[in-house]
Amino acid sequence: YNKHYFQFAAAVRAYFLHRKYHYDGAWAMMAHGTGVPVSLFNILTGVHYALTLQEGDPPEYIERTMKPLWPLFKRAFTHAKVLQSISYFLADWGRRMGYAHEPLIIRNGANPESIQPTFDMHEVEALKAKLGKKEGDIFLVNTARLVHQKGFDTTIRALTLLPAHIKLLVVGGGPDEAMLKSLAEELGLGERVIFTGQIDRSEVTKYRFVGDIFVGPSRSEGLGNAFLSAMACRLPVVATQVGGIADFLFDAKRNPEKGTTGWAVDPENHEQIAEVVREIIAHPEGVRAVTERARQMVVAEYDWGIVAKRMQREVFEKVTE
């Protein structure tokens, strides 16, 4: 019940804090979590606010969830002084919800450790040994919460069409872990799917460097930070182009006007994943060109230093004018 309680308790708490500190502006991070509280806070105080959209769940699902508080939820969009989105996909949602101006798009950054690792690569070699990676093994990897949205089950099914030396490294925990383990056993893949359980965020980049190909057949994504971080590590990225992923993952076969930054597959299509993995393995020179282009894109456009400066200038200063 904490999430329901928070919708009202957060607004009341913010109101009393404002009486003490006299805030110049407010920042609501994710509409489904803070839209209602910031609406109430604005009604009580008149303080302007910025609304950031970076939801990963499909907007239709969020809207159904918020129906009991619909007037306040919708008001979060219509009364925001600045609406900032991390993708074109979510910006379109902001427009549909009634935001009257042009949403501002400032995307999240990649993991700084992925752009410029601070750890010694000997730690990665030790981790490979710990995970049982042998010479000749190829590890597919995904670093995400184990939920239906992320499509881990699709990747597991793809392994049935690939040779035994190709394995899947599942980095993270979540409510679908038991189901995914059962699926791997059911398909005879118990030895080829490696579950790490929950990993501290500061350690996740090391697991990316253990992997050879990042595979993330997500069913929905607001942006896809894990994909950007994988690109920063020069991993070839196989992904769907749902939601915000389409903003940065371009495949020459589907986006001929763009420079290729990854390999696109359809949601729920394990046959395509297997086909693309075989293609990546067979063409290492071409893959290196793609991964270098993808990394340069991330460094130029998805660095947190750049993001912070834009947020200060284009969001926070505008809200408090």
PDB file of C-alpha atoms in Angstrom:
ATOM      1  CA  TYR A   1       0.000   0.000   0.000  1.00  0.00           C
ATOM      2  CA  ASN A   2       3.012   2.307   0.197  1.00  0.00           C
ATOM      3  CA  LYS A   3       2.640   3.494  -3.417  1.00  0.00           C
ATOM      4  CA  HIS A   4      -0.990   4.502  -2.800  1.00  0.00           C
ATOM      5  CA  TYR A   5      -0.176   6.201   0.501  1.00  0.00           C
ATOM      6  CA  PHE A   6       2.698   8.089  -1.135  1.00  0.00           C
ATOM      7  CA  GLN A   7       0.385   9.830  -3.636  1.00  0.00           C
ATOM      8  CA  PHE A   8      -1.103  11.938  -0.846  1.00  0.00           C
ATOM      9  CA  ALA A   9       1.480  11.789   1.936  1.00  0.00           C
ATOM     10  CA  ALA A  10       4.232  13.124  -0.341  1.00  0.00           C
ATOM     11  CA  ALA A  11       2.162  16.176  -1.248  1.00  0.00           C
ATOM     12  CA  VAL A  12       1.326  16.938   2.384  1.00  0.00           C
ATOM     13  CA  ARG A  13       4.942  16.496   3.453  1.00  0.00           C
ATOM     14  CA  ALA A  14       6.125  18.739   0.597  1.00  0.00           C
ATOM     15  CA  TYR A  15       3.596  21.404   1.622  1.00  0.00           C
ATOM     16  CA  PHE A  16       4.961  21.587   5.183  1.00  0.00           C
ATOM     17  CA  LEU A  17       8.550  21.566   3.940  1.00  0.00           C
ATOM     18  CA  HIS A  18       7.700  24.440   1.625  1.00  0.00           C
ATOM     19  CA  ARG A  19       6.332  26.470   4.532  1.00  0.00           C
ATOM     20  CA  LYS A  20       9.734  26.098   6.157  1.00  0.00           C
ATOM     21  CA  TYR A  21      12.087  26.414   3.163  1.00  0.00           C
ATOM     22  CA  HIS A  22      10.046  28.417   0.603  1.00  0.00           C
ATOM     23  CA  TYR A  23      10.918  26.447  -2.535  1.00  0.00           C
ATOM     24  CA  ASP A  24      11.363  28.194  -5.884  1.00  0.00           C
ATOM     25  CA  GLY A  25      10.294  25.187  -7.924  1.00  0.00           C
ATOM     26  CA  ALA A  26       9.555  21.476  -7.845  1.00  0.00           C
ATOM     27  CA  TRP A  27      10.713  18.548  -9.975  1.00  0.00           C
ATOM     28  CA  ALA A  28       8.436  15.550 -10.537  1.00  0.00           C
ATOM     29  CA  MET A  29      10.405  12.510 -11.656  1.00  0.00           C
ATOM     30  CA  MET A  30       8.153  10.089 -13.604  1.00  0.00           C
ATOM     31  CA  ALA A  31       4.483  10.937 -13.983  1.00  0.00           C
ATOM     32  CA  HIS A  32       3.031   7.696 -12.647  1.00  0.00           C
ATOM     33  CA  GLY A  33       4.983   8.007  -9.397  1.00  0.00           C
ATOM     34  CA  THR A  34       4.955  11.733  -8.728  1.00  0.00           C
ATOM     35  CA  GLY A  35       2.337  13.270 -11.041  1.00  0.00           C
ATOM     36  CA  VAL A  36      -0.441  13.240  -8.463  1.00  0.00           C
ATOM     37  CA  PRO A  37       1.750  14.485  -5.575  1.00  0.00           C
ATOM     38  CA  VAL A  38       3.136  17.358  -7.648  1.00  0.00           C
ATOM     39  CA  SER A  39      -0.390  18.308  -8.793  1.00  0.00           C
ATOM     40  CA  LEU A  40      -1.559  18.503  -5.204  1.00  0.00           C
ATOM     41  CA  PHE A  41       1.588  20.374  -4.155  1.00  0.00           C
ATOM     42  CA  ASN A  42       1.021  22.910  -6.948  1.00  0.00           C
ATOM     43  CA  ILE A  43      -2.635  23.379  -5.928  1.00  0.00           C
ATOM     44  CA  LEU A  44      -1.640  23.924  -2.293  1.00  0.00           C
ATOM     45  CA  THR A  45       1.319  26.263  -2.908  1.00  0.00           C
ATOM     46  CA  GLY A  46       1.225  27.627  -6.457  1.00  0.00           C
ATOM     47  CA  VAL A  47       4.879  26.601  -6.893  1.00  0.00           C
ATOM     48  CA  HIS A  48       5.780  25.875 -10.527  1.00  0.00           C
ATOM     49  CA  TYR A  49       7.176  22.467 -11.418  1.00  0.00           C
ATOM     50  CA  ALA A  50       8.936  20.457 -14.112  1.00  0.00           C
ATOM     51  CA  LEU A  51       7.675  17.000 -15.042  1.00  0.00           C
ATOM     52  CA  THR A  52      10.151  14.412 -16.328  1.00  0.00           C
ATOM     53  CA  LEU A  53       8.846  11.474 -18.336  1.00  0.00           C
ATOM     54  CA  GLN A  54      11.081   8.417 -18.220  1.00  0.00           C
ATOM     55  CA  GLU A  55       8.625   5.591 -17.690  1.00  0.00           C
ATOM     56  CA  GLY A  56       9.552   2.154 -18.996  1.00  0.00           C
ATOM     57  CA  ASP A  57       6.066   0.648 -18.813  1.00  0.00           C
ATOM     58  CA  PRO A  58       3.675   1.196 -21.738  1.00  0.00           C
ATOM     59  CA  PRO A  59       1.723   4.463 -21.340  1.00  0.00           C
ATOM     60  CA  GLU A  60      -1.560   2.578 -21.838  1.00  0.00           C
ATOM     61  CA  TYR A  61      -0.793   0.417 -18.794  1.00  0.00           C
ATOM     62  CA  ILE A  62       0.127   3.470 -16.708  1.00  0.00           C
ATOM     63  CA  GLU A  63      -3.064   5.264 -17.709  1.00  0.00           C
ATOM     64  CA  ARG A  64      -5.187   2.275 -16.657  1.00  0.00           C
ATOM     65  CA  THR A  65      -3.367   2.143 -13.325  1.00  0.00           C
ATOM     66  CA  MET A  66      -3.954   5.838 -12.661  1.00  0.00           C
ATOM     67  CA  LYS A  67      -7.661   5.906 -13.575  1.00  0.00           C
ATOM     68  CA  PRO A  68      -8.814   6.233  -9.923  1.00  0.00           C
ATOM     69  CA  LEU A  69      -6.872   9.519  -9.686  1.00  0.00           C
ATOM     70  CA  TRP A  70      -7.264  10.556 -13.308  1.00  0.00           C
ATOM     71  CA  PRO A  71      -8.063  14.307 -12.904  1.00  0.00           C
ATOM     72  CA  LEU A  72      -4.996  14.899 -10.731  1.00  0.00           C
ATOM     73  CA  PHE A  73      -2.813  12.640 -12.881  1.00  0.00           C
ATOM     74  CA  LYS A  74      -3.770  14.398 -16.108  1.00  0.00           C
ATOM     75  CA  ARG A  75      -3.340  17.778 -14.423  1.00  0.00           C
ATOM     76  CA  ALA A  76       0.323  16.898 -13.829  1.00  0.00           C
ATOM     77  CA  PHE A  77       0.812  17.100 -17.599  1.00  0.00           C
ATOM     78  CA  THR A  78      -1.384  20.084 -18.382  1.00  0.00           C
ATOM     79  CA  HIS A  79      -0.061  22.338 -15.597  1.00  0.00           C
ATOM     80  CA  ALA A  80       3.671  21.574 -15.864  1.00  0.00           C
ATOM     81  CA  LYS A  81       5.738  24.670 -16.594  1.00  0.00           C
ATOM     82  CA  VAL A  82       8.298  22.447 -18.327  1.00  0.00           C
ATOM     83  CA  LEU A  83       7.680  18.913 -19.532  1.00  0.00           C
ATOM     84  CA  GLN A  84      10.949  17.087 -20.224  1.00  0.00           C
ATOM     85  CA  SER A  85      11.096  13.662 -21.824  1.00  0.00           C
ATOM     86  CA  ILE A  86      13.939  11.193 -22.345  1.00  0.00           C
ATOM     87  CA  SER A  87      12.642  10.054 -25.760  1.00  0.00           C
ATOM     88  CA  TYR A  88      10.420  11.049 -28.679  1.00  0.00           C
ATOM     89  CA  PHE A  89       8.126   8.175 -27.726  1.00  0.00           C
ATOM     90  CA  LEU A  90       7.424   9.620 -24.281  1.00  0.00           C
ATOM     91  CA  ALA A  91       7.234  13.173 -25.644  1.00  0.00           C
ATOM     92  CA  ASP A  92       4.339  12.006 -27.832  1.00  0.00           C
ATOM     93  CA  TRP A  93       2.652  10.674 -24.700  1.00  0.00           C
ATOM     94  CA  GLY A  94       3.051  14.078 -23.045  1.00  0.00           C
ATOM     95  CA  ARG A  95       1.325  15.732 -26.002  1.00  0.00           C
ATOM     96  CA  ARG A  96      -1.528  13.211 -25.935  1.00  0.00           C
ATOM     97  CA  MET A  97      -2.011  13.891 -22.243  1.00  0.00           C
ATOM     98  CA  GLY A  98      -2.596  17.561 -22.922  1.00  0.00           C
ATOM     99  CA  TYR A  99       0.714  19.386 -22.476  1.00  0.00           C
ATOM    100  CA  ALA A 100       0.155  22.517 -24.538  1.00  0.00           C
ATOM    101  CA  HIS A 101       3.759  23.332 -25.471  1.00  0.00           C
ATOM    102  CA  GLU A 102       6.529  21.415 -27.212  1.00  0.00           C
ATOM    103  CA  PRO A 103       8.014  18.836 -24.815  1.00  0.00           C
ATOM    104  CA  LEU A 104      11.726  19.227 -24.189  1.00  0.00           C
ATOM    105  CA  ILE A 105      13.780  16.130 -24.998  1.00  0.00           C
ATOM    106  CA  ILE A 106      16.850  15.584 -22.823  1.00  0.00           C
ATOM    107  CA  ARG A 107      17.856  11.952 -22.716  1.00  0.00           C
ATOM    108  CA  ASN A 108      19.493  10.075 -19.873  1.00  0.00           C
ATOM    109  CA  GLY A 109      23.200   9.344 -19.991  1.00  0.00           C
ATOM    110  CA  ALA A 110      25.022   6.041 -20.171  1.00  0.00           C
ATOM    111  CA  ASN A 111      26.700   4.533 -17.129  1.00  0.00           C
ATOM    112  CA  PRO A 112      29.900   6.589 -16.573  1.00  0.00           C
ATOM    113  CA  GLU A 113      31.806   3.400 -15.742  1.00  0.00           C
ATOM    114  CA  SER A 114      30.909   2.084 -19.187  1.00  0.00           C
ATOM    115  CA  ILE A 115      32.201   5.202 -20.925  1.00  0.00           C
ATOM    116  CA  GLN A 116      35.393   5.405 -18.880  1.00  0.00           C
ATOM    117  CA  PRO A 117      35.982   2.333 -16.651  1.00  0.00           C
ATOM    118  CA  THR A 118      37.873   2.944 -13.420  1.00  0.00           C
ATOM    119  CA  PHE A 119      38.459  -0.717 -12.604  1.00  0.00           C
ATOM    120  CA  ASP A 120      41.334  -2.936 -13.713  1.00  0.00           C
ATOM    121  CA  MET A 121      40.575  -5.355 -16.542  1.00  0.00           C
ATOM    122  CA  HIS A 122      42.142  -8.110 -14.454  1.00  0.00           C
ATOM    123  CA  GLU A 123      38.937  -7.922 -12.411  1.00  0.00           C
ATOM    124  CA  VAL A 124      36.980  -8.747 -15.549  1.00  0.00           C
ATOM    125  CA  GLU A 125      39.191 -11.766 -16.245  1.00  0.00           C
ATOM    126  CA  ALA A 126      38.647 -12.972 -12.675  1.00  0.00           C
ATOM    127  CA  LEU A 127      34.900 -12.553 -13.133  1.00  0.00           C
ATOM    128  CA  LYS A 128      34.982 -14.608 -16.342  1.00  0.00           C
ATOM    129  CA  ALA A 129      36.619 -17.431 -14.414  1.00  0.00           C
ATOM    130  CA  LYS A 130      34.080 -17.130 -11.610  1.00  0.00           C
ATOM    131  CA  LEU A 131      31.204 -17.348 -14.109  1.00  0.00           C
ATOM    132  CA  GLY A 132      32.740 -20.344 -15.839  1.00  0.00           C
ATOM    133  CA  LYS A 133      33.443 -18.705 -19.170  1.00  0.00           C
ATOM    134  CA  LYS A 134      35.744 -21.005 -21.141  1.00  0.00           C
ATOM    135  CA  GLU A 135      37.873 -20.318 -24.189  1.00  0.00           C
ATOM    136  CA  GLY A 136      35.627 -20.318 -27.228  1.00  0.00           C
ATOM    137  CA  ASP A 137      32.462 -19.499 -25.251  1.00  0.00           C
ATOM    138  CA  ILE A 138      30.348 -16.608 -26.481  1.00  0.00           C
ATOM    139  CA  PHE A 139      28.241 -14.883 -23.844  1.00  0.00           C
ATOM    140  CA  LEU A 140      25.057 -13.076 -24.750  1.00  0.00           C
ATOM    141  CA  VAL A 141      24.346 -10.625 -21.938  1.00  0.00           C
ATOM    142  CA  ASN A 142      21.562  -8.416 -20.647  1.00  0.00           C
ATOM    143  CA  THR A 143      21.746  -6.194 -17.557  1.00  0.00           C
ATOM    144  CA  ALA A 144      18.160  -5.446 -16.634  1.00  0.00           C
ATOM    145  CA  ARG A 145      15.478  -6.176 -14.086  1.00  0.00           C
ATOM    146  CA  LEU A 146      13.901  -9.597 -14.602  1.00  0.00           C
ATOM    147  CA  VAL A 147      10.400  -8.569 -15.660  1.00  0.00           C
ATOM    148  CA  HIS A 148       8.175  -9.444 -18.625  1.00  0.00           C
ATOM    149  CA  GLN A 149       8.861  -6.080 -20.268  1.00  0.00           C
ATOM    150  CA  LYS A 150      12.553  -6.944 -20.822  1.00  0.00           C
ATOM    151  CA  GLY A 151      11.991 -10.053 -22.956  1.00  0.00           C
ATOM    152  CA  PHE A 152      14.495 -12.393 -21.300  1.00  0.00           C
ATOM    153  CA  ASP A 153      12.267 -15.332 -22.200  1.00  0.00           C
ATOM    154  CA  THR A 154      12.643 -14.509 -25.901  1.00  0.00           C
ATOM    155  CA  THR A 155      16.439 -14.593 -25.631  1.00  0.00           C
ATOM    156  CA  ILE A 156      16.352 -17.893 -23.761  1.00  0.00           C
ATOM    157  CA  ARG A 157      14.264 -19.418 -26.553  1.00  0.00           C
ATOM    158  CA  ALA A 158      16.786 -18.123 -29.103  1.00  0.00           C
ATOM    159  CA  LEU A 159      19.486 -20.276 -27.476  1.00  0.00           C
ATOM    160  CA  THR A 160      17.661 -23.405 -28.677  1.00  0.00           C
ATOM    161  CA  LEU A 161      18.604 -22.381 -32.246  1.00  0.00           C
ATOM    162  CA  LEU A 162      22.250 -21.617 -31.462  1.00  0.00           C
ATOM    163  CA  PRO A 163      25.324 -23.826 -30.805  1.00  0.00           C
ATOM    164  CA  ALA A 164      26.118 -24.996 -27.274  1.00  0.00           C
ATOM    165  CA  HIS A 165      29.118 -22.682 -26.848  1.00  0.00           C
ATOM    166  CA  ILE A 166      26.777 -19.673 -27.014  1.00  0.00           C
ATOM    167  CA  LYS A 167      25.382 -18.937 -23.548  1.00  0.00           C
ATOM    168  CA  LEU A 168      23.274 -16.257 -21.874  1.00  0.00           C
ATOM    169  CA  LEU A 169      24.445 -14.187 -18.909  1.00  0.00           C
ATOM    170  CA  VAL A 170      21.440 -12.763 -17.049  1.00  0.00           C
ATOM    171  CA  VAL A 171      22.645  -9.913 -14.832  1.00  0.00           C
ATOM    172  CA  GLY A 172      20.071  -8.770 -12.306  1.00  0.00           C
ATOM    173  CA  GLY A 173      17.153  -9.897 -10.207  1.00  0.00           C
ATOM    174  CA  GLY A 174      13.413  -9.479 -10.327  1.00  0.00           C
ATOM    175  CA  PRO A 175      10.022 -11.145  -9.985  1.00  0.00           C
ATOM    176  CA  ASP A 176      10.431 -13.262 -13.145  1.00  0.00           C
ATOM    177  CA  GLU A 177      13.626 -14.969 -12.006  1.00  0.00           C
ATOM    178  CA  ALA A 178      12.014 -18.248 -10.919  1.00  0.00           C
ATOM    179  CA  MET A 179       9.926 -18.441 -14.096  1.00  0.00           C
ATOM    180  CA  LEU A 180      12.951 -17.811 -16.315  1.00  0.00           C
ATOM    181  CA  LYS A 181      14.996 -20.454 -14.521  1.00  0.00           C
ATOM    182  CA  SER A 182      12.152 -22.922 -15.004  1.00  0.00           C
ATOM    183  CA  LEU A 183      11.943 -22.046 -18.701  1.00  0.00           C
ATOM    184  CA  ALA A 184      15.676 -22.615 -19.147  1.00  0.00           C
ATOM    185  CA  GLU A 185      15.422 -26.028 -17.474  1.00  0.00           C
ATOM    186  CA  GLU A 186      12.329 -26.951 -19.472  1.00  0.00           C
ATOM    187  CA  LEU A 187      14.183 -26.189 -22.721  1.00  0.00           C
ATOM    188  CA  GLY A 188      17.263 -28.135 -21.640  1.00  0.00           C
ATOM    189  CA  LEU A 189      19.330 -24.973 -21.262  1.00  0.00           C
ATOM    190  CA  GLY A 190      20.084 -25.109 -17.548  1.00  0.00           C
ATOM    191  CA  GLU A 191      23.844 -25.193 -18.179  1.00  0.00           C
ATOM    192  CA  ARG A 192      23.728 -22.413 -20.757  1.00  0.00           C
ATOM    193  CA  VAL A 193      21.789 -19.699 -18.891  1.00  0.00           C
ATOM    194  CA  ILE A 194      23.757 -18.116 -16.052  1.00  0.00           C
ATOM    195  CA  PHE A 195      21.792 -16.108 -13.489  1.00  0.00           C
ATOM    196  CA  THR A 196      23.828 -13.731 -11.315  1.00  0.00           C
ATOM    197  CA  GLY A 197      20.996 -12.504  -9.093  1.00  0.00           C
ATOM    198  CA  GLN A 198      20.891  -8.869  -8.003  1.00  0.00           C
ATOM    199  CA  ILE A 199      24.193  -7.077  -8.625  1.00  0.00           C
ATOM    200  CA  ASP A 200      25.277  -3.757  -7.143  1.00  0.00           C
ATOM    201  CA  ARG A 201      25.070  -1.028  -9.789  1.00  0.00           C
ATOM    202  CA  SER A 202      28.735  -0.155  -9.298  1.00  0.00           C
ATOM    203  CA  GLU A 203      29.670  -3.675 -10.439  1.00  0.00           C
ATOM    204  CA  VAL A 204      27.356  -4.067 -13.441  1.00  0.00           C
ATOM    205  CA  THR A 205      29.764  -2.680 -16.040  1.00  0.00           C
ATOM    206  CA  LYS A 206      32.252  -5.463 -15.277  1.00  0.00           C
ATOM    207  CA  TYR A 207      29.602  -7.976 -16.320  1.00  0.00           C
ATOM    208  CA  ARG A 208      29.084  -6.116 -19.590  1.00  0.00           C
ATOM    209  CA  PHE A 209      32.773  -6.561 -20.346  1.00  0.00           C
ATOM    210  CA  VAL A 210      32.413 -10.293 -19.642  1.00  0.00           C
ATOM    211  CA  GLY A 211      29.756 -10.459 -22.364  1.00  0.00           C
ATOM    212  CA  ASP A 212      30.294 -10.546 -26.116  1.00  0.00           C
ATOM    213  CA  ILE A 213      26.887  -9.506 -27.496  1.00  0.00           C
ATOM    214  CA  PHE A 214      24.237  -7.490 -25.666  1.00  0.00           C
ATOM    215  CA  VAL A 215      20.754  -8.853 -26.403  1.00  0.00           C
ATOM    216  CA  GLY A 216      17.695  -6.961 -25.154  1.00  0.00           C
ATOM    217  CA  PRO A 217      14.427  -7.826 -26.949  1.00  0.00           C
ATOM    218  CA  SER A 218      12.354  -5.464 -24.803  1.00  0.00           C
ATOM    219  CA  ARG A 219       8.590  -5.293 -25.185  1.00  0.00           C
ATOM    220  CA  SER A 220       8.544  -1.649 -24.000  1.00  0.00           C
ATOM    221  CA  GLU A 221      11.162   0.952 -23.040  1.00  0.00           C
ATOM    222  CA  GLY A 222      11.051   4.628 -22.157  1.00  0.00           C
ATOM    223  CA  LEU A 223      14.636   5.027 -23.386  1.00  0.00           C
ATOM    224  CA  GLY A 224      16.882   2.072 -22.531  1.00  0.00           C
ATOM    225  CA  ASN A 225      19.878   3.129 -20.433  1.00  0.00           C
ATOM    226  CA  ALA A 226      21.292  -0.399 -20.384  1.00  0.00           C
ATOM    227  CA  PHE A 227      21.540  -0.400 -24.187  1.00  0.00           C
ATOM    228  CA  LEU A 228      23.437   2.895 -24.199  1.00  0.00           C
ATOM    229  CA  SER A 229      25.818   1.594 -21.553  1.00  0.00           C
ATOM    230  CA  ALA A 230      26.425  -1.554 -23.611  1.00  0.00           C
ATOM    231  CA  MET A 231      27.193   0.605 -26.651  1.00  0.00           C
ATOM    232  CA  ALA A 232      29.655   2.605 -24.539  1.00  0.00           C
ATOM    233  CA  CYS A 233      31.421  -0.701 -23.809  1.00  0.00           C
ATOM    234  CA  ARG A 234      31.669  -1.368 -27.581  1.00  0.00           C
ATOM    235  CA  LEU A 235      29.334  -4.350 -27.334  1.00  0.00           C
ATOM    236  CA  PRO A 236      27.270  -5.179 -30.409  1.00  0.00           C
ATOM    237  CA  VAL A 237      23.673  -4.509 -29.383  1.00  0.00           C
ATOM    238  CA  VAL A 238      20.700  -6.599 -30.537  1.00  0.00           C
ATOM    239  CA  ALA A 239      17.387  -5.016 -29.567  1.00  0.00           C
ATOM    240  CA  THR A 240      13.860  -4.211 -30.586  1.00  0.00           C
ATOM    241  CA  GLN A 241      13.079  -0.664 -31.657  1.00  0.00           C
ATOM    242  CA  VAL A 242      10.158  -0.205 -29.263  1.00  0.00           C
ATOM    243  CA  GLY A 243       9.625   3.063 -27.409  1.00  0.00           C
ATOM    244  CA  GLY A 244      12.747   5.146 -26.867  1.00  0.00           C
ATOM    245  CA  ILE A 245      15.160   2.520 -28.231  1.00  0.00           C
ATOM    246  CA  ALA A 246      14.236   3.718 -31.720  1.00  0.00           C
ATOM    247  CA  ASP A 247      15.876   7.076 -30.900  1.00  0.00           C
ATOM    248  CA  PHE A 248      19.392   5.612 -30.921  1.00  0.00           C
ATOM    249  CA  LEU A 249      19.417   2.035 -32.257  1.00  0.00           C
ATOM    250  CA  PHE A 250      19.538   2.161 -36.037  1.00  0.00           C
ATOM    251  CA  ASP A 251      19.829  -0.856 -38.315  1.00  0.00           C
ATOM    252  CA  ALA A 252      20.781  -0.335 -41.967  1.00  0.00           C
ATOM    253  CA  LYS A 253      18.190  -2.911 -43.014  1.00  0.00           C
ATOM    254  CA  ARG A 254      15.411  -0.924 -41.327  1.00  0.00           C
ATOM    255  CA  ASN A 255      16.879   2.599 -41.163  1.00  0.00           C
ATOM    256  CA  PRO A 256      18.833   3.006 -44.407  1.00  0.00           C
ATOM    257  CA  GLU A 257      19.033   6.772 -43.902  1.00  0.00           C
ATOM    258  CA  LYS A 258      20.900   6.384 -40.598  1.00  0.00           C
ATOM    259  CA  GLY A 259      24.369   5.128 -39.704  1.00  0.00           C
ATOM    260  CA  THR A 260      24.048   1.643 -38.207  1.00  0.00           C
ATOM    261  CA  THR A 261      24.452   1.513 -34.425  1.00  0.00           C
ATOM    262  CA  GLY A 262      22.965  -1.922 -33.721  1.00  0.00           C
ATOM    263  CA  TRP A 263      20.900  -4.843 -34.936  1.00  0.00           C
ATOM    264  CA  ALA A 264      17.096  -4.571 -34.769  1.00  0.00           C
ATOM    265  CA  VAL A 265      14.730  -7.483 -34.185  1.00  0.00           C
ATOM    266  CA  ASP A 266      10.978  -7.700 -33.699  1.00  0.00           C
ATOM    267  CA  PRO A 267       9.521  -8.238 -30.208  1.00  0.00           C
ATOM    268  CA  GLU A 268       8.768 -11.881 -29.329  1.00  0.00           C
ATOM    269  CA  ASN A 269      10.889 -13.159 -32.240  1.00  0.00           C
ATOM    270  CA  HIS A 270      13.566 -15.561 -31.021  1.00  0.00           C
ATOM    271  CA  GLU A 271      14.305 -16.780 -34.557  1.00  0.00           C
ATOM    272  CA  GLN A 272      15.451 -13.273 -35.546  1.00  0.00           C
ATOM    273  CA  ILE A 273      17.697 -13.056 -32.490  1.00  0.00           C
ATOM    274  CA  ALA A 274      19.397 -16.339 -33.401  1.00  0.00           C
ATOM    275  CA  GLU A 275      19.851 -15.197 -36.999  1.00  0.00           C
ATOM    276  CA  VAL A 276      21.370 -11.854 -35.980  1.00  0.00           C
ATOM    277  CA  VAL A 277      23.708 -13.469 -33.428  1.00  0.00           C
ATOM    278  CA  ARG A 278      25.040 -15.785 -36.148  1.00  0.00           C
ATOM    279  CA  GLU A 279      25.485 -12.779 -38.441  1.00  0.00           C
ATOM    280  CA  ILE A 280      27.432 -10.841 -35.799  1.00  0.00           C
ATOM    281  CA  ILE A 281      29.760 -13.771 -35.111  1.00  0.00           C
ATOM    282  CA  ALA A 282      30.397 -14.291 -38.834  1.00  0.00           C
ATOM    283  CA  HIS A 283      31.351 -10.660 -39.642  1.00  0.00           C
ATOM    284  CA  PRO A 284      33.735  -9.333 -36.947  1.00  0.00           C
ATOM    285  CA  GLU A 285      35.196  -6.528 -39.098  1.00  0.00           C
ATOM    286  CA  GLY A 286      31.796  -5.059 -39.909  1.00  0.00           C
ATOM    287  CA  VAL A 287      30.757  -5.418 -36.273  1.00  0.00           C
ATOM    288  CA  ARG A 288      33.754  -3.403 -35.080  1.00  0.00           C
ATOM    289  CA  ALA A 289      32.770  -0.528 -37.358  1.00  0.00           C
ATOM    290  CA  VAL A 290      29.212  -0.548 -35.955  1.00  0.00           C
ATOM    291  CA  THR A 291      30.255  -0.751 -32.302  1.00  0.00           C
ATOM    292  CA  GLU A 292      32.755   2.093 -32.716  1.00  0.00           C
ATOM    293  CA  ARG A 293      30.084   4.293 -34.327  1.00  0.00           C
ATOM    294  CA  ALA A 294      27.653   3.456 -31.526  1.00  0.00           C
ATOM    295  CA  ARG A 295      30.208   4.294 -28.839  1.00  0.00           C
ATOM    296  CA  GLN A 296      31.040   7.640 -30.432  1.00  0.00           C
ATOM    297  CA  MET A 297      27.327   8.481 -30.522  1.00  0.00           C
ATOM    298  CA  VAL A 298      26.970   7.683 -26.813  1.00  0.00           C
ATOM    299  CA  VAL A 299      30.056   9.683 -25.820  1.00  0.00           C
ATOM    300  CA  ALA A 300      28.887  12.697 -27.827  1.00  0.00           C
ATOM    301  CA  GLU A 301      25.201  12.682 -26.895  1.00  0.00           C
ATOM    302  CA  TYR A 302      24.625  10.591 -23.761  1.00  0.00           C
ATOM    303  CA  ASP A 303      27.246  11.792 -21.301  1.00  0.00           C
ATOM    304  CA  TRP A 304      25.835  12.710 -17.874  1.00  0.00           C
ATOM    305  CA  GLY A 305      27.920  15.896 -17.768  1.00  0.00           C
ATOM    306  CA  ILE A 306      26.150  17.149 -20.892  1.00  0.00           C
ATOM    307  CA  VAL A 307      22.789  16.014 -19.524  1.00  0.00           C
ATOM    308  CA  ALA A 308      23.325  17.858 -16.224  1.00  0.00           C
ATOM    309  CA  LYS A 309      24.211  21.129 -17.938  1.00  0.00           C
ATOM    310  CA  ARG A 310      21.127  20.960 -20.166  1.00  0.00           C
ATOM    311  CA  MET A 311      18.872  20.123 -17.217  1.00  0.00           C
ATOM    312  CA  GLN A 312      20.192  23.125 -15.288  1.00  0.00           C
ATOM    313  CA  ARG A 313      19.859  25.545 -18.196  1.00  0.00           C
ATOM    314  CA  GLU A 314      16.722  24.312 -19.952  1.00  0.00           C
ATOM    315  CA  VAL A 315      14.647  22.840 -17.116  1.00  0.00           C
ATOM    316  CA  PHE A 316      15.467  24.087 -13.622  1.00  0.00           C
ATOM    317  CA  GLU A 317      16.217  27.694 -14.574  1.00  0.00           C
ATOM    318  CA  LYS A 318      13.021  27.836 -16.662  1.00  0.00           C
ATOM    319  CA  VAL A 319      10.897  26.480 -13.827  1.00  0.00           C
ATOM    320  CA  THR A 320      12.181  29.040 -11.343  1.00  0.00           C
ATOM    321  CA  GLU A 321      12.003  32.097 -13.632  1.00  0.00           C
TER     322      GLU A 321
END
